[in-house]
mmCIF file of C-alpha atoms in Angstrom:
data_model
loop_
_atom_site.group_PDB
_atom_site.id
_atom_site.type_symbol
_atom_site.label_atom_id
_atom_site.label_comp_id
_atom_site.label_asym_id
_atom_site.label_seq_id
_atom_site.Cartn_x
_atom_site.Cartn_y
_atom_site.Cartn_z
ATOM 1 C CA MET A 1 156.134 168.678 116.439
ATOM 2 C CA ASP A 2 159.937 168.111 116.174
ATOM 3 C CA GLU A 3 161.147 170.064 113.254
ATOM 4 C CA THR A 4 164.183 167.506 113.219
ATOM 5 C CA ILE A 5 161.859 164.510 113.377
ATOM 6 C CA ASP A 6 159.769 165.911 110.440
ATOM 7 C CA ARG A 7 162.614 166.272 108.698
ATOM 8 C CA LYS A 8 163.521 162.781 108.567
ATOM 9 C CA PRO A 9 161.866 160.045 106.893
ATOM 10 C CA LEU A 10 159.847 157.588 109.060
ATOM 11 C CA VAL A 11 161.316 153.984 109.719
ATOM 12 C CA ALA A 12 159.372 151.145 111.294
ATOM 13 C CA VAL A 13 161.277 148.367 113.574
ATOM 14 C CA VAL A 14 159.079 145.497 112.841
ATOM 15 C CA LEU A 15 159.585 142.723 115.296
ATOM 16 C CA SER A 16 157.764 139.300 116.106
ATOM 17 C CA THR A 17 157.748 138.465 120.167
ATOM 18 C CA TYR A 18 157.454 134.785 121.634
ATOM 19 C CA ASN A 19 157.730 134.244 125.278
ATOM 20 C CA GLY A 20 161.237 136.816 125.092
ATOM 21 C CA GLU A 21 160.695 137.537 128.436
ATOM 22 C CA GLN A 22 164.625 137.503 129.622
ATOM 23 C CA TYR A 23 166.036 139.670 126.876
ATOM 24 C CA LEU A 24 163.754 141.751 125.201
ATOM 25 C CA GLN A 25 163.524 144.961 127.897
ATOM 26 C CA GLU A 26 167.023 145.388 126.335
ATOM 27 C CA GLN A 27 166.169 145.191 122.956
ATOM 28 C CA LEU A 28 164.216 147.653 123.116
ATOM 29 C CA GLU A 29 165.879 149.632 124.984
ATOM 30 C CA SER A 30 168.406 149.884 122.187
ATOM 31 C CA ILE A 31 165.608 151.124 119.708
ATOM 32 C CA ARG A 32 164.590 153.453 121.675
ATOM 33 C CA THR A 33 167.950 154.959 121.781
ATOM 34 C CA GLN A 34 168.231 154.846 118.562
ATOM 35 C CA ASP A 35 170.956 158.468 116.742
ATOM 36 C CA TYR A 36 168.137 158.160 113.783
ATOM 37 C CA PRO A 37 165.257 160.825 115.720
ATOM 38 C CA ASN A 38 161.939 158.897 113.504
ATOM 39 C CA ILE A 39 160.781 155.906 114.544
ATOM 40 C CA VAL A 40 158.382 153.237 115.022
ATOM 41 C CA LEU A 41 157.768 149.983 116.244
ATOM 42 C CA VAL A 42 155.137 147.665 114.218
ATOM 43 C CA ALA A 43 154.921 144.599 117.390
ATOM 44 C CA ARG A 44 153.014 141.750 116.997
ATOM 45 C CA ASP A 45 152.884 139.220 119.661
ATOM 46 C CA ASP A 46 152.902 135.682 118.953
ATOM 47 C CA GLY A 47 150.661 134.153 121.001
ATOM 48 C CA SER A 48 153.358 134.384 124.272
ATOM 49 C CA THR A 49 152.653 133.220 127.545
ATOM 50 C CA ASP A 50 154.934 134.917 129.902
ATOM 51 C CA ALA A 51 155.214 138.473 130.539
ATOM 52 C CA THR A 52 156.337 139.724 127.182
ATOM 53 C CA LEU A 53 152.958 141.000 125.995
ATOM 54 C CA SER A 54 153.795 143.168 129.355
ATOM 55 C CA ILE A 55 156.886 144.007 128.333
ATOM 56 C CA LEU A 56 155.404 145.412 125.119
ATOM 57 C CA GLU A 57 152.517 147.843 126.376
ATOM 58 C CA GLY A 58 155.641 149.070 129.086
ATOM 59 C CA TYR A 59 157.368 150.526 126.638
ATOM 60 C CA ALA A 60 154.700 150.748 123.990
ATOM 61 C CA ARG A 61 152.898 153.525 126.978
ATOM 62 C CA ASP A 62 156.185 156.086 126.360
ATOM 63 C CA SER A 63 157.044 155.030 123.079
ATOM 64 C CA ASN A 64 155.401 155.428 119.059
ATOM 65 C CA THR A 65 153.955 151.838 118.720
ATOM 66 C CA ILE A 66 151.845 150.047 116.847
ATOM 67 C CA LEU A 67 151.453 146.303 118.380
ATOM 68 C CA THR A 68 148.821 143.413 117.683
ATOM 69 C CA ARG A 69 148.624 140.384 119.358
ATOM 70 C CA GLY A 70 147.643 136.994 118.169
ATOM 71 C CA GLN A 71 147.575 133.231 117.708
ATOM 72 C CA ASN A 72 150.717 131.656 116.914
ATOM 73 C CA LYS A 73 151.665 131.117 113.239
ATOM 74 C CA GLY A 74 155.554 130.494 114.025
ATOM 75 C CA PHE A 75 158.243 133.327 112.971
ATOM 76 C CA GLY A 76 157.686 133.821 109.459
ATOM 77 C CA GLN A 77 154.005 134.290 109.076
ATOM 78 C CA SER A 78 153.679 136.460 112.048
ATOM 79 C CA PHE A 79 156.914 138.597 110.707
ATOM 80 C CA MET A 80 153.946 138.761 107.477
ATOM 81 C CA THR A 81 150.832 139.623 108.948
ATOM 82 C CA ALA A 82 152.913 142.026 111.256
ATOM 83 C CA LEU A 83 153.697 143.819 108.326
ATOM 84 C CA GLU A 84 150.483 144.287 106.952
ATOM 85 C CA THR A 85 150.658 147.266 109.715
ATOM 86 C CA VAL A 86 153.343 149.209 108.858
ATOM 87 C CA PRO A 87 152.245 152.731 108.583
ATOM 88 C CA LYS A 88 152.767 153.741 104.729
ATOM 89 C CA GLU A 89 153.879 156.877 105.635
ATOM 90 C CA ALA A 90 157.196 154.863 106.756
ATOM 91 C CA SER A 91 159.992 155.048 104.006
ATOM 92 C CA TYR A 92 161.558 152.402 105.324
ATOM 93 C CA ILE A 93 161.160 148.924 106.883
ATOM 94 C CA ALA A 94 163.908 146.646 109.007
ATOM 95 C CA PHE A 95 163.067 142.979 110.073
ATOM 96 C CA CYS A 96 164.207 143.083 114.463
ATOM 97 C CA ASP A 97 164.668 140.078 117.155
ATOM 98 C CA GLN A 98 163.190 140.549 120.012
ATOM 99 C CA ASP A 99 166.865 138.964 121.925
ATOM 100 C CA ASP A 100 169.712 140.915 120.785
ATOM 101 C CA VAL A 101 171.080 144.881 120.940
ATOM 102 C CA TRP A 102 171.302 146.726 118.409
ATOM 103 C CA HIS A 103 174.184 149.421 117.806
ATOM 104 C CA ARG A 104 173.706 152.852 118.322
ATOM 105 C CA ASP A 105 173.744 153.995 114.416
ATOM 106 C CA LYS A 106 172.166 150.832 113.253
ATOM 107 C CA VAL A 107 169.349 152.676 112.161
ATOM 108 C CA SER A 108 170.559 155.485 111.354
ATOM 109 C CA ARG A 109 174.258 154.170 108.838
ATOM 110 C CA GLY A 110 171.030 151.933 107.056
ATOM 111 C CA VAL A 111 169.184 155.133 106.046
ATOM 112 C CA VAL A 112 172.283 157.089 104.961
ATOM 113 C CA ALA A 113 173.216 153.752 102.569
ATOM 114 C CA LEU A 114 169.069 153.751 100.708
ATOM 115 C CA GLU A 115 169.336 157.560 100.567
ATOM 116 C CA ALA A 116 172.550 156.290 97.626
ATOM 117 C CA ILE A 117 170.288 154.714 95.782
ATOM 118 C CA ASP A 118 167.467 155.362 93.364
ATOM 119 C CA GLN A 119 164.456 154.228 95.904
ATOM 120 C CA ASN A 120 162.666 153.299 92.530
ATOM 121 C CA ILE A 121 164.264 150.526 93.010
ATOM 122 C CA PRO A 122 163.713 147.964 95.343
ATOM 123 C CA ALA A 123 166.987 147.976 97.873
ATOM 124 C CA LEU A 124 167.513 146.415 101.390
ATOM 125 C CA TYR A 125 170.362 147.361 103.526
ATOM 126 C CA CYS A 126 172.366 144.746 105.645
ATOM 127 C CA THR A 127 175.197 144.229 107.581
ATOM 128 C CA ALA A 128 177.883 142.014 109.304
ATOM 129 C CA LEU A 129 177.028 140.847 112.944
ATOM 130 C CA ASN A 130 178.482 140.913 116.169
ATOM 131 C CA ALA A 131 178.299 137.072 117.841
ATOM 132 C CA CYS A 132 177.925 137.306 121.171
ATOM 133 C CA ASN A 133 176.728 134.404 124.334
ATOM 134 C CA ASP A 134 173.988 134.623 126.881
ATOM 135 C CA ARG A 135 175.259 137.774 128.636
ATOM 136 C CA LEU A 136 176.915 139.211 125.329
ATOM 137 C CA GLU A 137 179.545 138.976 125.927
ATOM 138 C CA PHE A 138 181.672 139.002 122.693
ATOM 139 C CA ALA A 139 182.784 136.210 120.058
ATOM 140 C CA ASP A 140 183.664 136.918 117.420
ATOM 141 C CA VAL A 141 182.203 139.528 113.677
ATOM 142 C CA ILE A 142 179.667 137.282 111.974
ATOM 143 C CA ASP A 143 180.901 138.831 108.106
ATOM 144 C CA LEU A 144 178.457 136.668 106.083
ATOM 145 C CA ASN A 145 179.548 137.790 103.224
ATOM 146 C CA ARG A 146 182.782 136.545 101.390
ATOM 147 C CA ILE A 147 181.717 135.700 97.696
ATOM 148 C CA GLY A 148 178.600 138.018 96.979
ATOM 149 C CA LEU A 149 175.026 138.524 96.989
ATOM 150 C CA ASP A 150 173.239 137.830 93.707
ATOM 151 C CA PHE A 151 170.297 135.196 93.184
ATOM 152 C CA PRO A 152 172.141 132.143 92.839
ATOM 153 C CA LYS A 153 174.120 132.682 96.026
ATOM 154 C CA LEU A 154 170.256 133.605 97.781
ATOM 155 C CA LEU A 155 168.760 130.091 96.528
ATOM 156 C CA PHE A 156 170.065 127.532 99.186
ATOM 157 C CA GLU A 157 171.259 129.855 101.347
ATOM 158 C CA MET A 158 170.312 132.902 103.643
ATOM 159 C CA VAL A 159 173.125 135.400 103.676
ATOM 160 C CA PRO A 160 171.641 138.999 105.070
ATOM 161 C CA SER A 161 170.748 138.109 108.791
ATOM 162 C CA GLY A 162 167.651 139.143 108.860
ATOM 163 C CA ASN A 163 167.899 140.496 111.910
ATOM 164 C CA THR A 164 170.396 143.366 110.171
ATOM 165 C CA ILE A 165 167.864 144.108 106.735
ATOM 166 C CA LEU A 166 166.634 147.702 106.592
ATOM 167 C CA MET A 167 164.639 148.030 102.820
ATOM 168 C CA ASN A 168 163.150 150.652 101.324
ATOM 169 C CA ARG A 169 159.345 150.888 100.570
ATOM 170 C CA GLN A 170 160.092 150.151 97.165
ATOM 171 C CA LEU A 171 160.795 146.637 97.896
ATOM 172 C CA PHE A 172 158.585 146.625 101.162
ATOM 173 C CA GLU A 173 155.501 146.909 98.513
ATOM 174 C CA THR A 174 157.193 144.790 95.689
ATOM 175 C CA ALA A 175 157.154 142.292 98.297
ATOM 176 C CA MET A 176 153.616 142.568 99.919
ATOM 177 C CA SER A 177 151.829 143.486 96.692
ATOM 178 C CA LYS A 178 152.737 139.371 96.238
ATOM 179 C CA SER A 179 150.843 136.720 98.408
ATOM 180 C CA PHE A 180 152.484 135.483 101.193
ATOM 181 C CA LYS A 181 150.598 132.527 101.827
ATOM 182 C CA LYS A 182 153.710 130.079 101.408
ATOM 183 C CA VAL A 183 155.733 131.737 102.769
ATOM 184 C CA SER A 184 158.395 130.270 105.882
ATOM 185 C CA TYR A 185 161.118 132.606 106.877
ATOM 186 C CA HIS A 186 160.745 136.194 105.839
ATOM 187 C CA ASP A 187 163.990 137.671 106.227
ATOM 188 C CA TRP A 188 164.916 135.227 102.807
ATOM 189 C CA TRP A 189 162.196 136.386 101.362
ATOM 190 C CA PHE A 190 163.018 139.925 100.555
ATOM 191 C CA SER A 191 166.100 139.058 100.075
ATOM 192 C CA GLN A 192 165.687 136.850 97.212
ATOM 193 C CA ILE A 193 163.207 139.664 96.151
ATOM 194 C CA ALA A 194 165.847 142.389 96.233
ATOM 195 C CA SER A 195 168.983 140.197 94.670
ATOM 196 C CA SER A 196 166.570 138.973 91.849
ATOM 197 C CA ILE A 197 164.797 142.572 90.517
ATOM 198 C CA GLY A 198 166.904 145.055 92.806
ATOM 199 C CA ARG A 199 169.532 145.907 94.867
ATOM 200 C CA ILE A 200 170.902 144.908 98.115
ATOM 201 C CA VAL A 201 173.739 146.912 99.968
ATOM 202 C CA TYR A 202 175.737 144.685 102.268
ATOM 203 C CA ASP A 203 177.590 146.251 105.379
ATOM 204 C CA HIS A 204 181.069 144.544 106.374
ATOM 205 C CA VAL A 205 180.555 146.513 109.663
ATOM 206 C CA PRO A 206 178.739 145.335 112.314
ATOM 207 C CA SER A 207 175.219 146.814 113.864
ATOM 208 C CA ILE A 208 174.493 144.534 116.460
ATOM 209 C CA GLU A 209 175.016 142.548 119.488
ATOM 210 C CA TYR A 210 173.595 139.148 118.252
ATOM 211 C CA ARG A 211 172.758 137.486 121.170
ATOM 212 C CA ARG A 212 173.505 133.266 120.853
ATOM 213 C CA LEU A 213 171.527 131.160 123.071
ATOM 214 C CA SER A 214 173.682 128.870 124.771
ATOM 215 C CA SER A 215 170.240 126.003 123.946
ATOM 216 C CA SER A 216 170.790 127.518 120.741
ATOM 217 C CA VAL A 217 172.918 124.340 118.692
ATOM 218 C CA SER A 218 175.345 125.550 116.761
ATOM 219 C CA ALA A 219 177.795 124.519 113.904
ATOM 220 C CA GLY A 220 180.282 127.196 113.942
ATOM 221 C CA ASN A 221 183.471 125.173 115.772
ATOM 222 C CA MET A 222 182.710 122.410 113.622
ATOM 223 C CA SER A 223 185.276 121.703 110.856
ATOM 224 C CA GLY A 224 185.390 118.228 108.616
ATOM 225 C CA ILE A 225 183.475 114.941 108.500
ATOM 226 C CA ARG A 226 181.962 116.604 112.160
ATOM 227 C CA PHE A 227 180.454 119.323 110.029
ATOM 228 C CA LEU A 228 179.006 118.018 106.724
ATOM 229 C CA ILE A 229 177.998 115.145 109.157
ATOM 230 C CA PHE A 230 175.814 117.968 111.227
ATOM 231 C CA ARG A 231 174.730 119.858 108.054
ATOM 232 C CA ILE A 232 173.275 116.784 106.909
ATOM 233 C CA LYS A 233 171.415 115.376 109.600
ATOM 234 C CA ASN A 234 169.785 119.337 109.953
ATOM 235 C CA PHE A 235 168.694 119.470 106.805
ATOM 236 C CA LEU A 236 167.342 115.498 106.626
ATOM 237 C CA ILE A 237 165.199 115.622 109.577
ATOM 238 C CA GLY A 238 162.177 117.402 110.516
ATOM 239 C CA GLU A 239 160.812 120.738 108.361
ATOM 240 C CA LYS A 240 163.659 122.547 106.996
ATOM 241 C CA LEU A 241 164.194 121.074 104.181
ATOM 242 C CA GLU A 242 160.927 121.132 102.697
ATOM 243 C CA GLY A 243 160.475 124.945 103.861
ATOM 244 C CA ILE A 244 163.046 125.842 101.924
ATOM 245 C CA ARG A 245 161.949 123.600 98.542
ATOM 246 C CA GLU A 246 157.897 125.261 99.474
ATOM 247 C CA GLN A 247 158.910 128.679 99.439
ATOM 248 C CA LEU A 248 160.653 129.231 96.205
ATOM 249 C CA ALA A 249 158.724 127.071 94.501
ATOM 250 C CA TRP A 250 156.067 129.972 96.083
ATOM 251 C CA PHE A 251 158.320 132.237 94.304
ATOM 252 C CA GLU A 252 158.379 131.585 91.457
ATOM 253 C CA THR A 253 154.639 131.162 91.193
ATOM 254 C CA GLN A 254 155.032 135.074 92.681
ATOM 255 C CA PHE A 255 158.439 136.630 91.016
ATOM 256 C CA GLY A 256 159.358 134.698 87.959
ATOM 257 C CA CYS A 257 157.852 136.200 85.666
ATOM 258 C CA TYR A 258 160.488 139.287 86.514
ATOM 259 C CA LEU A 259 163.269 137.447 86.701
ATOM 260 C CA THR A 260 166.422 137.485 84.115
ATOM 261 C CA ASP A 261 166.545 134.399 82.146
ATOM 262 C CA SER A 262 169.743 133.737 84.042
ATOM 263 C CA ASP A 263 168.316 133.857 87.099
ATOM 264 C CA ARG A 264 165.097 132.490 86.124
ATOM 265 C CA ASN A 265 167.012 129.532 84.613
ATOM 266 C CA GLU A 266 168.910 129.198 87.885
ATOM 267 C CA LEU A 267 165.246 129.142 89.852
ATOM 268 C CA GLU A 268 164.320 126.192 87.466
ATOM 269 C CA LYS A 269 167.324 123.591 87.766
ATOM 270 C CA ALA A 270 166.766 124.085 91.690
ATOM 271 C CA LEU A 271 163.104 123.414 91.266
ATOM 272 C CA ARG A 272 163.441 120.594 88.732
ATOM 273 C CA GLY A 273 166.965 120.106 87.839
ATOM 274 C CA ASN A 274 167.807 116.311 87.769
ATOM 275 C CA ARG A 275 170.154 115.161 90.554
ATOM 276 C CA ILE A 276 173.357 114.780 88.536
ATOM 277 C CA ALA A 277 173.208 118.090 86.542
ATOM 278 C CA LYS A 278 173.205 120.034 89.798
ATOM 279 C CA THR A 279 175.744 117.886 91.980
ATOM 280 C CA LEU A 280 177.532 118.909 88.400
ATOM 281 C CA SER A 281 176.297 122.746 87.873
ATOM 282 C CA ARG A 282 179.086 125.478 87.434
ATOM 283 C CA THR A 283 177.161 127.669 89.742
ATOM 284 C CA ARG A 284 178.718 128.678 93.217
ATOM 285 C CA TYR A 285 175.609 128.393 95.516
ATOM 286 C CA ARG A 286 176.889 128.657 98.717
ATOM 287 C CA GLN A 287 178.947 131.374 100.985
ATOM 288 C CA SER A 288 182.167 129.001 102.407
ATOM 289 C CA LEU A 289 183.782 126.121 100.497
ATOM 290 C CA LYS A 290 182.599 123.376 103.000
ATOM 291 C CA ASP A 291 178.314 124.550 102.844
ATOM 292 C CA GLU A 292 179.019 123.905 99.081
ATOM 293 C CA LEU A 293 180.398 120.922 99.798
ATOM 294 C CA ALA A 294 176.695 119.722 101.928
ATOM 295 C CA LEU A 295 174.429 121.245 99.729
ATOM 296 C CA ARG A 296 176.370 118.914 96.644
ATOM 297 C CA LEU A 297 175.357 115.814 98.696
ATOM 298 C CA LEU A 298 171.899 116.552 99.451
ATOM 299 C CA PHE A 299 171.277 117.101 95.439
ATOM 300 C CA LEU A 300 173.224 113.495 94.658
ATOM 301 C CA THR A 301 171.283 112.388 97.023
ATOM 302 C CA GLY A 302 167.991 114.109 95.709
ATOM 303 C CA LYS A 303 167.395 115.929 98.818
ATOM 304 C CA LEU A 304 167.517 118.778 97.906
#
């Protein structure tokens, strides 16, 4: 065995795929060419019907890979299921999306940051990202952390971008020791745990090229009333709002007893506070003022 590899802690890169044949090869290549020497890919295919599995199988023949196949569960539960196959010897665990491209030093920078923290503290590292179009042409830097990352700021907003997350073993084991039955947003779940009973390290230097697909609807270029209408419709239509409520309630059952009094009160208010009290709360929940206003309107109308 290469002595350099042997000295480096193992990093498990957890990837869930679903019909990702178009861009998956680029993502896998960016994992293969990391400047960090000891990586295992932990991949689960969530019932793809295209060539995604064939691409993963080809990668697995030449790289250290744990590959599982399963029926479609949706991205959150698929990731949580994949996490169950992370090797016991992995010291750090990263989340990976199927259509981005990682910077060559993404893993090594994260490991250095987390190694500076007491390994008994559940810790999560995350970064800004470069927003790109389908062809990976740079558009803008997305730096989501503007005013800090405490627990209240993660009740109603997912700030650490899941595709940039690296966590230590302590956070992984803390999360996996509890039930994830009602977890809809895997990255949000780990971020809430880290912000409440551990630590989040945010790096303002981008670590990935984040592919914003043209088929996706983005509010990034909206402003004013148009943005508020978009935000409110986005919450009121479909299952997203219910998923947020359900996950918060599940977090309370699994981790509520570990919270500080202040954070426990915030969670109690989020779940059972009356709409006027939440609307007029002095706590800042969202990173941007327009997002905060949209959230307060949801509180006022009793939708959240």
